[in-house]
Each structure stands twice: as structure tokens, then as C-alpha cells.
Amino acid sequence: MRTAELTQGSVTSRDGTEIGYYKTGQGPAAVVLHGSMESARSHTLFAEALADEFTVYLPDRRGRGLSGPHRRDHGIRTEVEDLDAVVSAAGAERVFGVSAGGAVVLEAARTLPSLKRVALYEPAIVADGAPHREWLVRFDQEVARGDLAGAMVTSMFGFEMAPAFLKVMPRGLLRWMTEKMMAKEERQAAPGTITMRQLAPTIHAEGTIVAELGGTFEKFHAVAADVLLMGGTKGLPGLEPGRATLEKVLPRVRRIEYDGYDHGSSSDPGGVNPTGKPEAVRRIAADVKTFFK
């Protein structure tokens, strides 16, 4: 399998923080914004599928890889400013976003008139943001004492990502399994890989964004861009109602639901995405490419 040839670049966000990105391809610019527990390199296969017709930008959201750290007041406004810095430098009118990244892209489409076509895979917009503020308290306490495995278990239940069989398992066992999984990944990771242990603290920002945007569907009436709204029948159950509502609210929207695809189906297989399949990435990318033309 051919691997996309990536070059690096960076821009400066409004508050002075550096936002780094990878770049590949040729043609009009398209930005790909990753989701939770991911980094810019999580969509290299996706970028490769677009690269023959588009110049693809893969930014690292804050706290990861090429980009600077989160600040104490980090929220959706900061995320949109970071994306705007990349979009403006690239001259991009097309953006694809996944999960929490998809929520950022949708909010950007509401506030940035430069965006003409936005594609979203399982955007993390929920009916009520209050429950996320509640689990974030425990998550922050666990991170502060260095219990990253425990924090990841807390976020898994907080984001309603836990399969039914895990809900009946003792929390201590889940924490032990998570720690073993992170240790195994670190042993096997190639040099430069951004691991689960490194990504775990970034979940605070994801929870903040989901809480902030929860229940704000009506404001997306103002989105003027064309929207491709995607998800999978095996995706996160808590996000499907949001897609159904967005389909009614967005003025210019087309919806696709992929049979058998899960929340990570647009992302590279491996790491936190063990069920990923290259053929699923290519199929989603093909639909996005057609939409972006």
C-alpha cells in the first residue's frame, strides 16, 4: 500500500499558539480535522485517497504532535480560531471533520463564511451537554494524580462509548485492562507515534467542547455551507439522534449512513482504532471527494 508523502507546516492561531499540520496532494485545498484520541496522522489513508485531486491539510489539534498546548480557558471558540488559521493560510473552502473535530467544523461553518462545503463523520453534538460537565470533574482528578487509565475509563463511560458487555465489568478490571492496552501500544509503537497515554489528557478539551455545544442545534440554521452528514450503523448510539436533528436543521444537507461502519471507520486502523478497515476509509473518502468537487 502506498503511503502519502507528507510535508510539515504551521500557522499561528489568534492567541499566538502554533498549530502544526501535515500536507499532501495537489489541487484545491481541503482540511481534515481529526477527532478525540487522534492526531493529524490518524487520517493519512483518508488524505491519500483525496490527494490526487486536492491539496490535503492535516492539522494537529492542540495538545498533540506539531501543535501547542491547551490553555486554561480552552473551548469551542479557541478550536474554531485554530481551524480558521489553517483554513485561511491554505485558502480552503472545503473541510472534513470527525467526532469532536466534526463538531468544531460545524461551528466553524456557522461562523466562517469562507467555508463552502463541509463533510462531517459522526459529529459529537448531543442533546444535553450537562452530563459531560459532571464526568469531567472525576476525569480531571484522575489525570491530576497520574491515573490516566482510570481517566480513560471515566471518559469512555462519559462519552457513552462503552459496549454493553463492559458496563457489567468491575471498574477496577477495566482500568487494569486499559493500562495493559496502553503499555502494549507503547512497546509496539514506531518512533514518533502519538500514543494513547499521550493523548489521554486531551480528552478534557473534547468533553468541554461537547458540553458547550450540547443542545445548540437550532443555531445551525445559520450554516450557509453545503453539508455532507455521515455516520455508521455501528457508530456511537448517543450521536445518532444528533445527526437526525441536524438533518432537519441544516438548510443544505445530504445524509449518508454506512451499514456496519463504526465511529472510527474514517480513521486509519491501529492504536485506539483496532476495528478500522482501509476499505471503509477509502469508501468514505470517495464520497467526500465527490462531494468536494
PDB file of C-alpha atoms in Angstrom:
ATOM      1  CA  MET A   1       0.000   0.000   0.000  1.00  0.00           C
ATOM      2  CA  ARG A   2       1.356   3.400  -0.971  1.00  0.00           C
ATOM      3  CA  THR A   3       1.778   5.890   1.836  1.00  0.00           C
ATOM      4  CA  ALA A   4       1.005   9.550   1.331  1.00  0.00           C
ATOM      5  CA  GLU A   5       4.100  11.777   1.157  1.00  0.00           C
ATOM      6  CA  LEU A   6       3.620  14.348   3.884  1.00  0.00           C
ATOM      7  CA  THR A   7       5.344  17.681   4.376  1.00  0.00           C
ATOM      8  CA  GLN A   8       5.068  19.781   7.516  1.00  0.00           C
ATOM      9  CA  GLY A   9       3.999  23.362   8.081  1.00  0.00           C
ATOM     10  CA  SER A  10       2.493  25.561  10.764  1.00  0.00           C
ATOM     11  CA  VAL A  11       0.349  28.631  11.332  1.00  0.00           C
ATOM     12  CA  THR A  12      -0.219  30.865  14.333  1.00  0.00           C
ATOM     13  CA  SER A  13      -3.658  30.956  15.924  1.00  0.00           C
ATOM     14  CA  ARG A  14      -5.252  34.126  17.224  1.00  0.00           C
ATOM     15  CA  ASP A  15      -3.886  33.706  20.756  1.00  0.00           C
ATOM     16  CA  GLY A  16      -0.338  33.101  19.497  1.00  0.00           C
ATOM     17  CA  THR A  17      -0.356  29.307  19.762  1.00  0.00           C
ATOM     18  CA  GLU A  18       1.358  27.423  16.948  1.00  0.00           C
ATOM     19  CA  ILE A  19      -0.855  24.966  15.066  1.00  0.00           C
ATOM     20  CA  GLY A  20       1.149  22.465  13.043  1.00  0.00           C
ATOM     21  CA  TYR A  21      -0.072  20.432  10.111  1.00  0.00           C
ATOM     22  CA  TYR A  22       0.918  17.835   7.548  1.00  0.00           C
ATOM     23  CA  LYS A  23       0.237  18.451   3.880  1.00  0.00           C
ATOM     24  CA  THR A  24      -0.028  16.240   0.812  1.00  0.00           C
ATOM     25  CA  GLY A  25      -1.511  16.186  -2.670  1.00  0.00           C
ATOM     26  CA  GLN A  26      -2.328  18.675  -5.396  1.00  0.00           C
ATOM     27  CA  GLY A  27      -5.262  20.828  -6.387  1.00  0.00           C
ATOM     28  CA  PRO A  28      -7.719  22.917  -4.319  1.00  0.00           C
ATOM     29  CA  ALA A  29      -7.154  22.884  -0.569  1.00  0.00           C
ATOM     30  CA  ALA A  30      -9.133  20.603   1.737  1.00  0.00           C
ATOM     31  CA  VAL A  31      -8.626  20.420   5.517  1.00  0.00           C
ATOM     32  CA  VAL A  32      -9.164  17.206   7.507  1.00  0.00           C
ATOM     33  CA  LEU A  33      -9.781  17.702  11.235  1.00  0.00           C
ATOM     34  CA  HIS A  34      -9.343  14.629  13.435  1.00  0.00           C
ATOM     35  CA  GLY A  35     -11.438  13.565  16.398  1.00  0.00           C
ATOM     36  CA  SER A  36     -10.866  12.540  20.014  1.00  0.00           C
ATOM     37  CA  MET A  37      -7.919  10.302  20.928  1.00  0.00           C
ATOM     38  CA  GLU A  38      -6.471  11.015  17.480  1.00  0.00           C
ATOM     39  CA  SER A  39      -3.857  13.220  15.885  1.00  0.00           C
ATOM     40  CA  ALA A  40      -3.180  14.566  12.406  1.00  0.00           C
ATOM     41  CA  ARG A  41      -1.596  11.261  11.367  1.00  0.00           C
ATOM     42  CA  SER A  42      -4.828   9.385  12.133  1.00  0.00           C
ATOM     43  CA  HIS A  43      -6.153  10.223   8.659  1.00  0.00           C
ATOM     44  CA  THR A  44      -3.191   9.522   6.389  1.00  0.00           C
ATOM     45  CA  LEU A  45      -5.134   6.904   4.393  1.00  0.00           C
ATOM     46  CA  PHE A  46      -8.015   9.325   4.041  1.00  0.00           C
ATOM     47  CA  ALA A  47      -5.654  12.065   2.856  1.00  0.00           C
ATOM     48  CA  GLU A  48      -4.063   9.691   0.384  1.00  0.00           C
ATOM     49  CA  ALA A  49      -7.461   8.950  -1.131  1.00  0.00           C
ATOM     50  CA  LEU A  50      -8.054  12.673  -1.736  1.00  0.00           C
ATOM     51  CA  ALA A  51      -4.517  13.655  -2.699  1.00  0.00           C
ATOM     52  CA  ASP A  52      -4.810  13.110  -6.454  1.00  0.00           C
ATOM     53  CA  GLU A  53      -7.373  15.924  -6.711  1.00  0.00           C
ATOM     54  CA  PHE A  54      -6.914  18.017  -3.562  1.00  0.00           C
ATOM     55  CA  THR A  55      -4.110  19.509  -1.510  1.00  0.00           C
ATOM     56  CA  VAL A  56      -4.937  17.986   1.867  1.00  0.00           C
ATOM     57  CA  TYR A  57      -4.042  19.675   5.152  1.00  0.00           C
ATOM     58  CA  LEU A  58      -3.971  17.520   8.300  1.00  0.00           C
ATOM     59  CA  PRO A  59      -3.657  19.803  11.340  1.00  0.00           C
ATOM     60  CA  ASP A  60      -2.834  18.545  14.808  1.00  0.00           C
ATOM     61  CA  ARG A  61      -5.438  19.968  17.158  1.00  0.00           C
ATOM     62  CA  ARG A  62      -3.974  21.478  20.346  1.00  0.00           C
ATOM     63  CA  GLY A  63      -2.177  19.262  22.786  1.00  0.00           C
ATOM     64  CA  ARG A  64      -0.928  16.899  20.101  1.00  0.00           C
ATOM     65  CA  GLY A  65       2.057  16.397  17.868  1.00  0.00           C
ATOM     66  CA  LEU A  66       3.020  19.519  15.940  1.00  0.00           C
ATOM     67  CA  SER A  67       0.725  21.931  17.809  1.00  0.00           C
ATOM     68  CA  GLY A  68       0.973  23.899  21.026  1.00  0.00           C
ATOM     69  CA  PRO A  69      -0.768  23.161  24.339  1.00  0.00           C
ATOM     70  CA  HIS A  70      -4.288  23.785  25.531  1.00  0.00           C
ATOM     71  CA  ARG A  71      -4.823  26.884  27.624  1.00  0.00           C
ATOM     72  CA  ARG A  72      -6.854  27.096  30.786  1.00  0.00           C
ATOM     73  CA  ASP A  73      -9.829  28.764  29.051  1.00  0.00           C
ATOM     74  CA  HIS A  74      -9.862  26.397  26.065  1.00  0.00           C
ATOM     75  CA  GLY A  75     -13.244  25.932  24.417  1.00  0.00           C
ATOM     76  CA  ILE A  76     -15.063  25.829  21.098  1.00  0.00           C
ATOM     77  CA  ARG A  77     -14.098  29.419  20.265  1.00  0.00           C
ATOM     78  CA  THR A  78     -10.404  28.530  20.520  1.00  0.00           C
ATOM     79  CA  GLU A  79     -10.896  25.433  18.370  1.00  0.00           C
ATOM     80  CA  VAL A  80     -12.612  27.472  15.657  1.00  0.00           C
ATOM     81  CA  GLU A  81      -9.838  30.069  15.753  1.00  0.00           C
ATOM     82  CA  ASP A  82      -7.247  27.321  15.332  1.00  0.00           C
ATOM     83  CA  LEU A  83      -9.115  25.863  12.361  1.00  0.00           C
ATOM     84  CA  ASP A  84      -9.593  29.330  10.882  1.00  0.00           C
ATOM     85  CA  ALA A  85      -5.834  29.906  10.989  1.00  0.00           C
ATOM     86  CA  VAL A  86      -5.245  26.757   8.919  1.00  0.00           C
ATOM     87  CA  VAL A  87      -8.154  27.390   6.543  1.00  0.00           C
ATOM     88  CA  SER A  88      -7.053  30.965   5.919  1.00  0.00           C
ATOM     89  CA  ALA A  89      -3.426  30.031   5.254  1.00  0.00           C
ATOM     90  CA  ALA A  90      -4.471  27.215   2.920  1.00  0.00           C
ATOM     91  CA  GLY A  91      -7.194  29.180   1.161  1.00  0.00           C
ATOM     92  CA  ALA A  92      -9.505  26.228   1.854  1.00  0.00           C
ATOM     93  CA  GLU A  93     -13.253  26.256   1.234  1.00  0.00           C
ATOM     94  CA  ARG A  94     -13.647  22.534   1.996  1.00  0.00           C
ATOM     95  CA  VAL A  95     -13.273  20.873   5.402  1.00  0.00           C
ATOM     96  CA  PHE A  96     -13.892  17.351   6.702  1.00  0.00           C
ATOM     97  CA  GLY A  97     -14.258  16.758  10.447  1.00  0.00           C
ATOM     98  CA  VAL A  98     -14.652  13.679  12.659  1.00  0.00           C
ATOM     99  CA  SER A  99     -16.381  13.344  16.053  1.00  0.00           C
ATOM    100  CA  ALA A 100     -15.353  16.307  18.248  1.00  0.00           C
ATOM    101  CA  GLY A 101     -13.443  17.623  15.231  1.00  0.00           C
ATOM    102  CA  GLY A 102     -16.699  17.403  13.295  1.00  0.00           C
ATOM    103  CA  ALA A 103     -18.423  19.493  15.951  1.00  0.00           C
ATOM    104  CA  VAL A 104     -15.660  22.104  15.581  1.00  0.00           C
ATOM    105  CA  VAL A 105     -16.066  22.098  11.803  1.00  0.00           C
ATOM    106  CA  LEU A 106     -19.827  22.584  12.056  1.00  0.00           C
ATOM    107  CA  GLU A 107     -19.433  25.515  14.440  1.00  0.00           C
ATOM    108  CA  ALA A 108     -16.798  26.954  12.101  1.00  0.00           C
ATOM    109  CA  ALA A 109     -19.218  26.615   9.180  1.00  0.00           C
ATOM    110  CA  ARG A 110     -21.716  28.680  11.179  1.00  0.00           C
ATOM    111  CA  THR A 111     -19.224  31.479  11.836  1.00  0.00           C
ATOM    112  CA  LEU A 112     -16.749  31.416   8.907  1.00  0.00           C
ATOM    113  CA  PRO A 113     -18.323  32.438   5.584  1.00  0.00           C
ATOM    114  CA  SER A 114     -15.238  31.207   3.704  1.00  0.00           C
ATOM    115  CA  LEU A 115     -16.327  27.576   4.179  1.00  0.00           C
ATOM    116  CA  LYS A 116     -18.457  26.379   1.259  1.00  0.00           C
ATOM    117  CA  ARG A 117     -18.528  22.600   1.675  1.00  0.00           C
ATOM    118  CA  VAL A 118     -18.179  20.738   4.957  1.00  0.00           C
ATOM    119  CA  ALA A 119     -18.289  16.960   5.447  1.00  0.00           C
ATOM    120  CA  LEU A 120     -18.875  15.536   8.922  1.00  0.00           C
ATOM    121  CA  TYR A 121     -18.443  11.979  10.184  1.00  0.00           C
ATOM    122  CA  GLU A 122     -20.371  11.363  13.418  1.00  0.00           C
ATOM    123  CA  PRO A 123     -20.071  14.952  14.705  1.00  0.00           C
ATOM    124  CA  ALA A 124     -20.126  14.994  18.514  1.00  0.00           C
ATOM    125  CA  ILE A 125     -23.164  17.167  19.082  1.00  0.00           C
ATOM    126  CA  VAL A 126     -25.599  15.896  21.703  1.00  0.00           C
ATOM    127  CA  ALA A 127     -28.973  16.964  23.071  1.00  0.00           C
ATOM    128  CA  ASP A 128     -27.680  17.881  26.535  1.00  0.00           C
ATOM    129  CA  GLY A 129     -24.177  18.952  27.482  1.00  0.00           C
ATOM    130  CA  ALA A 130     -24.679  18.878  31.269  1.00  0.00           C
ATOM    131  CA  PRO A 131     -23.703  15.193  31.828  1.00  0.00           C
ATOM    132  CA  HIS A 132     -20.297  15.845  30.264  1.00  0.00           C
ATOM    133  CA  ARG A 133     -19.546  18.593  32.749  1.00  0.00           C
ATOM    134  CA  GLU A 134     -20.266  16.091  35.519  1.00  0.00           C
ATOM    135  CA  TRP A 135     -17.852  13.336  34.445  1.00  0.00           C
ATOM    136  CA  LEU A 136     -15.119  15.849  33.625  1.00  0.00           C
ATOM    137  CA  VAL A 137     -14.709  16.547  37.352  1.00  0.00           C
ATOM    138  CA  ARG A 138     -13.730  12.938  38.059  1.00  0.00           C
ATOM    139  CA  PHE A 139     -11.639  12.775  34.864  1.00  0.00           C
ATOM    140  CA  ASP A 140      -9.579  15.826  35.899  1.00  0.00           C
ATOM    141  CA  GLN A 141      -8.964  14.387  39.368  1.00  0.00           C
ATOM    142  CA  GLU A 142      -7.686  11.122  37.888  1.00  0.00           C
ATOM    143  CA  VAL A 143      -5.375  12.904  35.439  1.00  0.00           C
ATOM    144  CA  ALA A 144      -4.032  15.098  38.240  1.00  0.00           C
ATOM    145  CA  ARG A 145      -2.930  12.056  40.238  1.00  0.00           C
ATOM    146  CA  GLY A 146      -1.473  10.332  37.185  1.00  0.00           C
ATOM    147  CA  ASP A 147      -4.185   7.718  36.809  1.00  0.00           C
ATOM    148  CA  LEU A 148      -4.542   8.001  33.029  1.00  0.00           C
ATOM    149  CA  ALA A 149      -6.015   4.531  32.663  1.00  0.00           C
ATOM    150  CA  GLY A 150      -8.724   5.403  35.166  1.00  0.00           C
ATOM    151  CA  ALA A 151      -9.355   8.705  33.402  1.00  0.00           C
ATOM    152  CA  MET A 152      -9.808   6.900  30.096  1.00  0.00           C
ATOM    153  CA  VAL A 153     -12.349   4.544  31.656  1.00  0.00           C
ATOM    154  CA  THR A 154     -14.209   7.561  33.054  1.00  0.00           C
ATOM    155  CA  SER A 155     -14.285   9.224  29.634  1.00  0.00           C
ATOM    156  CA  MET A 156     -15.378   6.023  27.894  1.00  0.00           C
ATOM    157  CA  PHE A 157     -18.496   5.889  30.052  1.00  0.00           C
ATOM    158  CA  GLY A 158     -18.894   9.665  29.959  1.00  0.00           C
ATOM    159  CA  PHE A 159     -18.955   9.699  26.158  1.00  0.00           C
ATOM    160  CA  GLU A 160     -21.214   6.597  26.157  1.00  0.00           C
ATOM    161  CA  MET A 161     -18.624   4.648  24.170  1.00  0.00           C
ATOM    162  CA  ALA A 162     -18.650   1.528  26.356  1.00  0.00           C
ATOM    163  CA  PRO A 163     -20.174  -1.591  24.748  1.00  0.00           C
ATOM    164  CA  ALA A 164     -22.868  -3.299  26.782  1.00  0.00           C
ATOM    165  CA  PHE A 165     -20.597  -6.120  27.964  1.00  0.00           C
ATOM    166  CA  LEU A 166     -18.155  -3.652  29.519  1.00  0.00           C
ATOM    167  CA  LYS A 167     -20.877  -1.965  31.538  1.00  0.00           C
ATOM    168  CA  VAL A 168     -21.204  -5.018  33.783  1.00  0.00           C
ATOM    169  CA  MET A 169     -17.468  -5.439  34.406  1.00  0.00           C
ATOM    170  CA  PRO A 170     -15.877  -4.132  37.635  1.00  0.00           C
ATOM    171  CA  ARG A 171     -14.323  -0.717  37.130  1.00  0.00           C
ATOM    172  CA  GLY A 172     -11.012  -1.908  38.591  1.00  0.00           C
ATOM    173  CA  LEU A 173     -10.774  -4.624  35.972  1.00  0.00           C
ATOM    174  CA  LEU A 174     -11.495  -2.143  33.169  1.00  0.00           C
ATOM    175  CA  ARG A 175      -8.803   0.157  34.487  1.00  0.00           C
ATOM    176  CA  TRP A 176      -6.303  -2.742  34.622  1.00  0.00           C
ATOM    177  CA  MET A 177      -7.188  -3.779  31.048  1.00  0.00           C
ATOM    178  CA  THR A 178      -6.781  -0.198  29.832  1.00  0.00           C
ATOM    179  CA  GLU A 179      -3.370   0.134  31.469  1.00  0.00           C
ATOM    180  CA  LYS A 180      -2.220  -3.126  29.863  1.00  0.00           C
ATOM    181  CA  MET A 181      -3.508  -1.956  26.465  1.00  0.00           C
ATOM    182  CA  MET A 182      -1.624   1.347  26.742  1.00  0.00           C
ATOM    183  CA  ALA A 183       1.573  -0.405  27.808  1.00  0.00           C
ATOM    184  CA  LYS A 184       1.336  -2.834  24.887  1.00  0.00           C
ATOM    185  CA  GLU A 185       0.800   0.014  22.435  1.00  0.00           C
ATOM    186  CA  GLU A 186       3.849   1.864  23.775  1.00  0.00           C
ATOM    187  CA  ARG A 187       6.035  -1.237  23.389  1.00  0.00           C
ATOM    188  CA  GLN A 188       4.946  -1.760  19.795  1.00  0.00           C
ATOM    189  CA  ALA A 189       4.699   1.868  18.657  1.00  0.00           C
ATOM    190  CA  ALA A 190       7.006   3.127  15.940  1.00  0.00           C
ATOM    191  CA  PRO A 191       9.229   6.116  16.775  1.00  0.00           C
ATOM    192  CA  GLY A 192       7.249   9.355  16.719  1.00  0.00           C
ATOM    193  CA  THR A 193       3.877   7.674  17.228  1.00  0.00           C
ATOM    194  CA  ILE A 194       1.464   9.671  19.391  1.00  0.00           C
ATOM    195  CA  THR A 195       0.208   7.060  21.841  1.00  0.00           C
ATOM    196  CA  MET A 196      -2.969   6.681  23.871  1.00  0.00           C
ATOM    197  CA  ARG A 197      -1.096   7.655  27.033  1.00  0.00           C
ATOM    198  CA  GLN A 198      -0.006  10.913  25.424  1.00  0.00           C
ATOM    199  CA  LEU A 199      -3.473  11.615  24.056  1.00  0.00           C
ATOM    200  CA  ALA A 200      -5.430  10.814  27.221  1.00  0.00           C
ATOM    201  CA  PRO A 201      -5.165  14.311  28.809  1.00  0.00           C
ATOM    202  CA  THR A 202      -6.602  15.903  25.650  1.00  0.00           C
ATOM    203  CA  ILE A 203      -9.968  14.293  26.402  1.00  0.00           C
ATOM    204  CA  HIS A 204     -10.699  17.149  28.838  1.00  0.00           C
ATOM    205  CA  ALA A 205     -10.922  19.572  25.912  1.00  0.00           C
ATOM    206  CA  GLU A 206     -13.148  17.157  23.995  1.00  0.00           C
ATOM    207  CA  GLY A 207     -15.560  16.892  26.908  1.00  0.00           C
ATOM    208  CA  THR A 208     -15.582  20.675  27.237  1.00  0.00           C
ATOM    209  CA  ILE A 209     -16.468  21.109  23.569  1.00  0.00           C
ATOM    210  CA  VAL A 210     -19.243  18.519  23.667  1.00  0.00           C
ATOM    211  CA  ALA A 211     -20.673  20.104  26.824  1.00  0.00           C
ATOM    212  CA  GLU A 212     -20.507  23.596  25.325  1.00  0.00           C
ATOM    213  CA  LEU A 213     -22.278  22.643  22.091  1.00  0.00           C
ATOM    214  CA  GLY A 214     -24.793  20.264  23.670  1.00  0.00           C
ATOM    215  CA  GLY A 215     -28.384  21.231  22.883  1.00  0.00           C
ATOM    216  CA  THR A 216     -27.455  24.045  20.477  1.00  0.00           C
ATOM    217  CA  PHE A 217     -28.938  22.513  17.316  1.00  0.00           C
ATOM    218  CA  GLU A 218     -31.163  25.436  16.380  1.00  0.00           C
ATOM    219  CA  LYS A 219     -28.267  27.826  15.857  1.00  0.00           C
ATOM    220  CA  PHE A 220     -27.045  25.690  12.957  1.00  0.00           C
ATOM    221  CA  HIS A 221     -29.948  27.013  10.888  1.00  0.00           C
ATOM    222  CA  ALA A 222     -27.415  29.749  10.095  1.00  0.00           C
ATOM    223  CA  VAL A 223     -24.961  27.414   8.301  1.00  0.00           C
ATOM    224  CA  ALA A 224     -24.830  28.533   4.665  1.00  0.00           C
ATOM    225  CA  ALA A 225     -22.354  25.875   3.504  1.00  0.00           C
ATOM    226  CA  ASP A 226     -23.341  22.636   1.801  1.00  0.00           C
ATOM    227  CA  VAL A 227     -23.056  19.839   4.384  1.00  0.00           C
ATOM    228  CA  LEU A 228     -22.433  16.116   3.931  1.00  0.00           C
ATOM    229  CA  LEU A 229     -23.544  14.453   7.175  1.00  0.00           C
ATOM    230  CA  MET A 230     -22.230  10.907   7.665  1.00  0.00           C
ATOM    231  CA  GLY A 231     -22.312   8.154  10.249  1.00  0.00           C
ATOM    232  CA  GLY A 232     -22.314   4.394  10.709  1.00  0.00           C
ATOM    233  CA  THR A 233     -24.999   1.997  11.868  1.00  0.00           C
ATOM    234  CA  LYS A 234     -22.498   0.682  14.448  1.00  0.00           C
ATOM    235  CA  GLY A 235     -21.314   4.132  15.487  1.00  0.00           C
ATOM    236  CA  LEU A 236     -21.850   5.773  18.866  1.00  0.00           C
ATOM    237  CA  PRO A 237     -25.556   5.438  19.712  1.00  0.00           C
ATOM    238  CA  GLY A 238     -25.523   8.737  21.596  1.00  0.00           C
ATOM    239  CA  LEU A 239     -24.605  10.647  18.437  1.00  0.00           C
ATOM    240  CA  GLU A 240     -27.213   9.282  16.018  1.00  0.00           C
ATOM    241  CA  PRO A 241     -30.092  11.389  17.431  1.00  0.00           C
ATOM    242  CA  GLY A 242     -27.941  14.467  16.889  1.00  0.00           C
ATOM    243  CA  ARG A 243     -27.462  13.606  13.224  1.00  0.00           C
ATOM    244  CA  ALA A 244     -31.195  13.131  12.836  1.00  0.00           C
ATOM    245  CA  THR A 245     -31.806  16.578  14.319  1.00  0.00           C
ATOM    246  CA  LEU A 246     -29.069  18.217  12.264  1.00  0.00           C
ATOM    247  CA  GLU A 247     -30.551  16.728   9.112  1.00  0.00           C
ATOM    248  CA  LYS A 248     -33.739  18.664   9.857  1.00  0.00           C
ATOM    249  CA  VAL A 249     -31.997  21.861  10.968  1.00  0.00           C
ATOM    250  CA  LEU A 250     -29.264  22.379   8.371  1.00  0.00           C
ATOM    251  CA  PRO A 251     -30.525  24.266   5.305  1.00  0.00           C
ATOM    252  CA  ARG A 252     -28.311  22.498   2.744  1.00  0.00           C
ATOM    253  CA  VAL A 253     -27.574  18.932   3.853  1.00  0.00           C
ATOM    254  CA  ARG A 254     -27.201  15.441   2.451  1.00  0.00           C
ATOM    255  CA  ARG A 255     -27.005  12.459   4.804  1.00  0.00           C
ATOM    256  CA  ILE A 256     -25.274   9.079   4.407  1.00  0.00           C
ATOM    257  CA  GLU A 257     -25.422   6.226   6.940  1.00  0.00           C
ATOM    258  CA  TYR A 258     -22.938   3.413   6.245  1.00  0.00           C
ATOM    259  CA  ASP A 259     -24.165  -0.072   7.084  1.00  0.00           C
ATOM    260  CA  GLY A 260     -21.848  -1.781   9.587  1.00  0.00           C
ATOM    261  CA  TYR A 261     -19.436   1.154   9.972  1.00  0.00           C
ATOM    262  CA  ASP A 262     -18.445   2.315  13.450  1.00  0.00           C
ATOM    263  CA  HIS A 263     -17.251   5.572  14.969  1.00  0.00           C
ATOM    264  CA  GLY A 264     -13.664   5.076  13.796  1.00  0.00           C
ATOM    265  CA  SER A 265     -14.368   3.969  10.233  1.00  0.00           C
ATOM    266  CA  SER A 266     -12.921   7.084   8.587  1.00  0.00           C
ATOM    267  CA  SER A 267      -9.647   6.811  10.539  1.00  0.00           C
ATOM    268  CA  ASP A 268      -6.509   4.737   9.995  1.00  0.00           C
ATOM    269  CA  PRO A 269      -6.623   1.267  11.606  1.00  0.00           C
ATOM    270  CA  GLY A 270      -4.500   0.641  14.713  1.00  0.00           C
ATOM    271  CA  GLY A 271      -3.947   2.135  18.164  1.00  0.00           C
ATOM    272  CA  VAL A 272      -7.283   3.255  19.592  1.00  0.00           C
ATOM    273  CA  ASN A 273      -8.978   2.148  16.353  1.00  0.00           C
ATOM    274  CA  PRO A 274      -8.348  -1.634  16.264  1.00  0.00           C
ATOM    275  CA  THR A 275     -11.524  -2.330  14.253  1.00  0.00           C
ATOM    276  CA  GLY A 276     -10.575   0.093  11.477  1.00  0.00           C
ATOM    277  CA  LYS A 277     -10.532  -1.134   7.882  1.00  0.00           C
ATOM    278  CA  PRO A 278      -8.747   0.531   4.942  1.00  0.00           C
ATOM    279  CA  GLU A 279     -11.651  -0.255   2.610  1.00  0.00           C
ATOM    280  CA  ALA A 280     -14.029   1.698   4.872  1.00  0.00           C
ATOM    281  CA  VAL A 281     -11.666   4.682   4.883  1.00  0.00           C
ATOM    282  CA  ARG A 282     -11.491   4.616   1.098  1.00  0.00           C
ATOM    283  CA  ARG A 283     -15.257   4.386   0.680  1.00  0.00           C
ATOM    284  CA  ILE A 284     -15.944   7.348   2.969  1.00  0.00           C
ATOM    285  CA  ALA A 285     -13.142   9.314   1.319  1.00  0.00           C
ATOM    286  CA  ALA A 286     -14.592   8.578  -2.131  1.00  0.00           C
ATOM    287  CA  ASP A 287     -17.941  10.046  -1.077  1.00  0.00           C
ATOM    288  CA  VAL A 288     -16.241  13.087   0.429  1.00  0.00           C
ATOM    289  CA  LYS A 289     -14.154  13.569  -2.716  1.00  0.00           C
ATOM    290  CA  THR A 290     -17.279  13.527  -4.895  1.00  0.00           C
ATOM    291  CA  PHE A 291     -18.967  15.996  -2.537  1.00  0.00           C
ATOM    292  CA  PHE A 292     -15.945  18.312  -2.542  1.00  0.00           C
ATOM    293  CA  LYS A 293     -15.768  18.556  -6.349  1.00  0.00           C
TER     294      LYS A 293
END
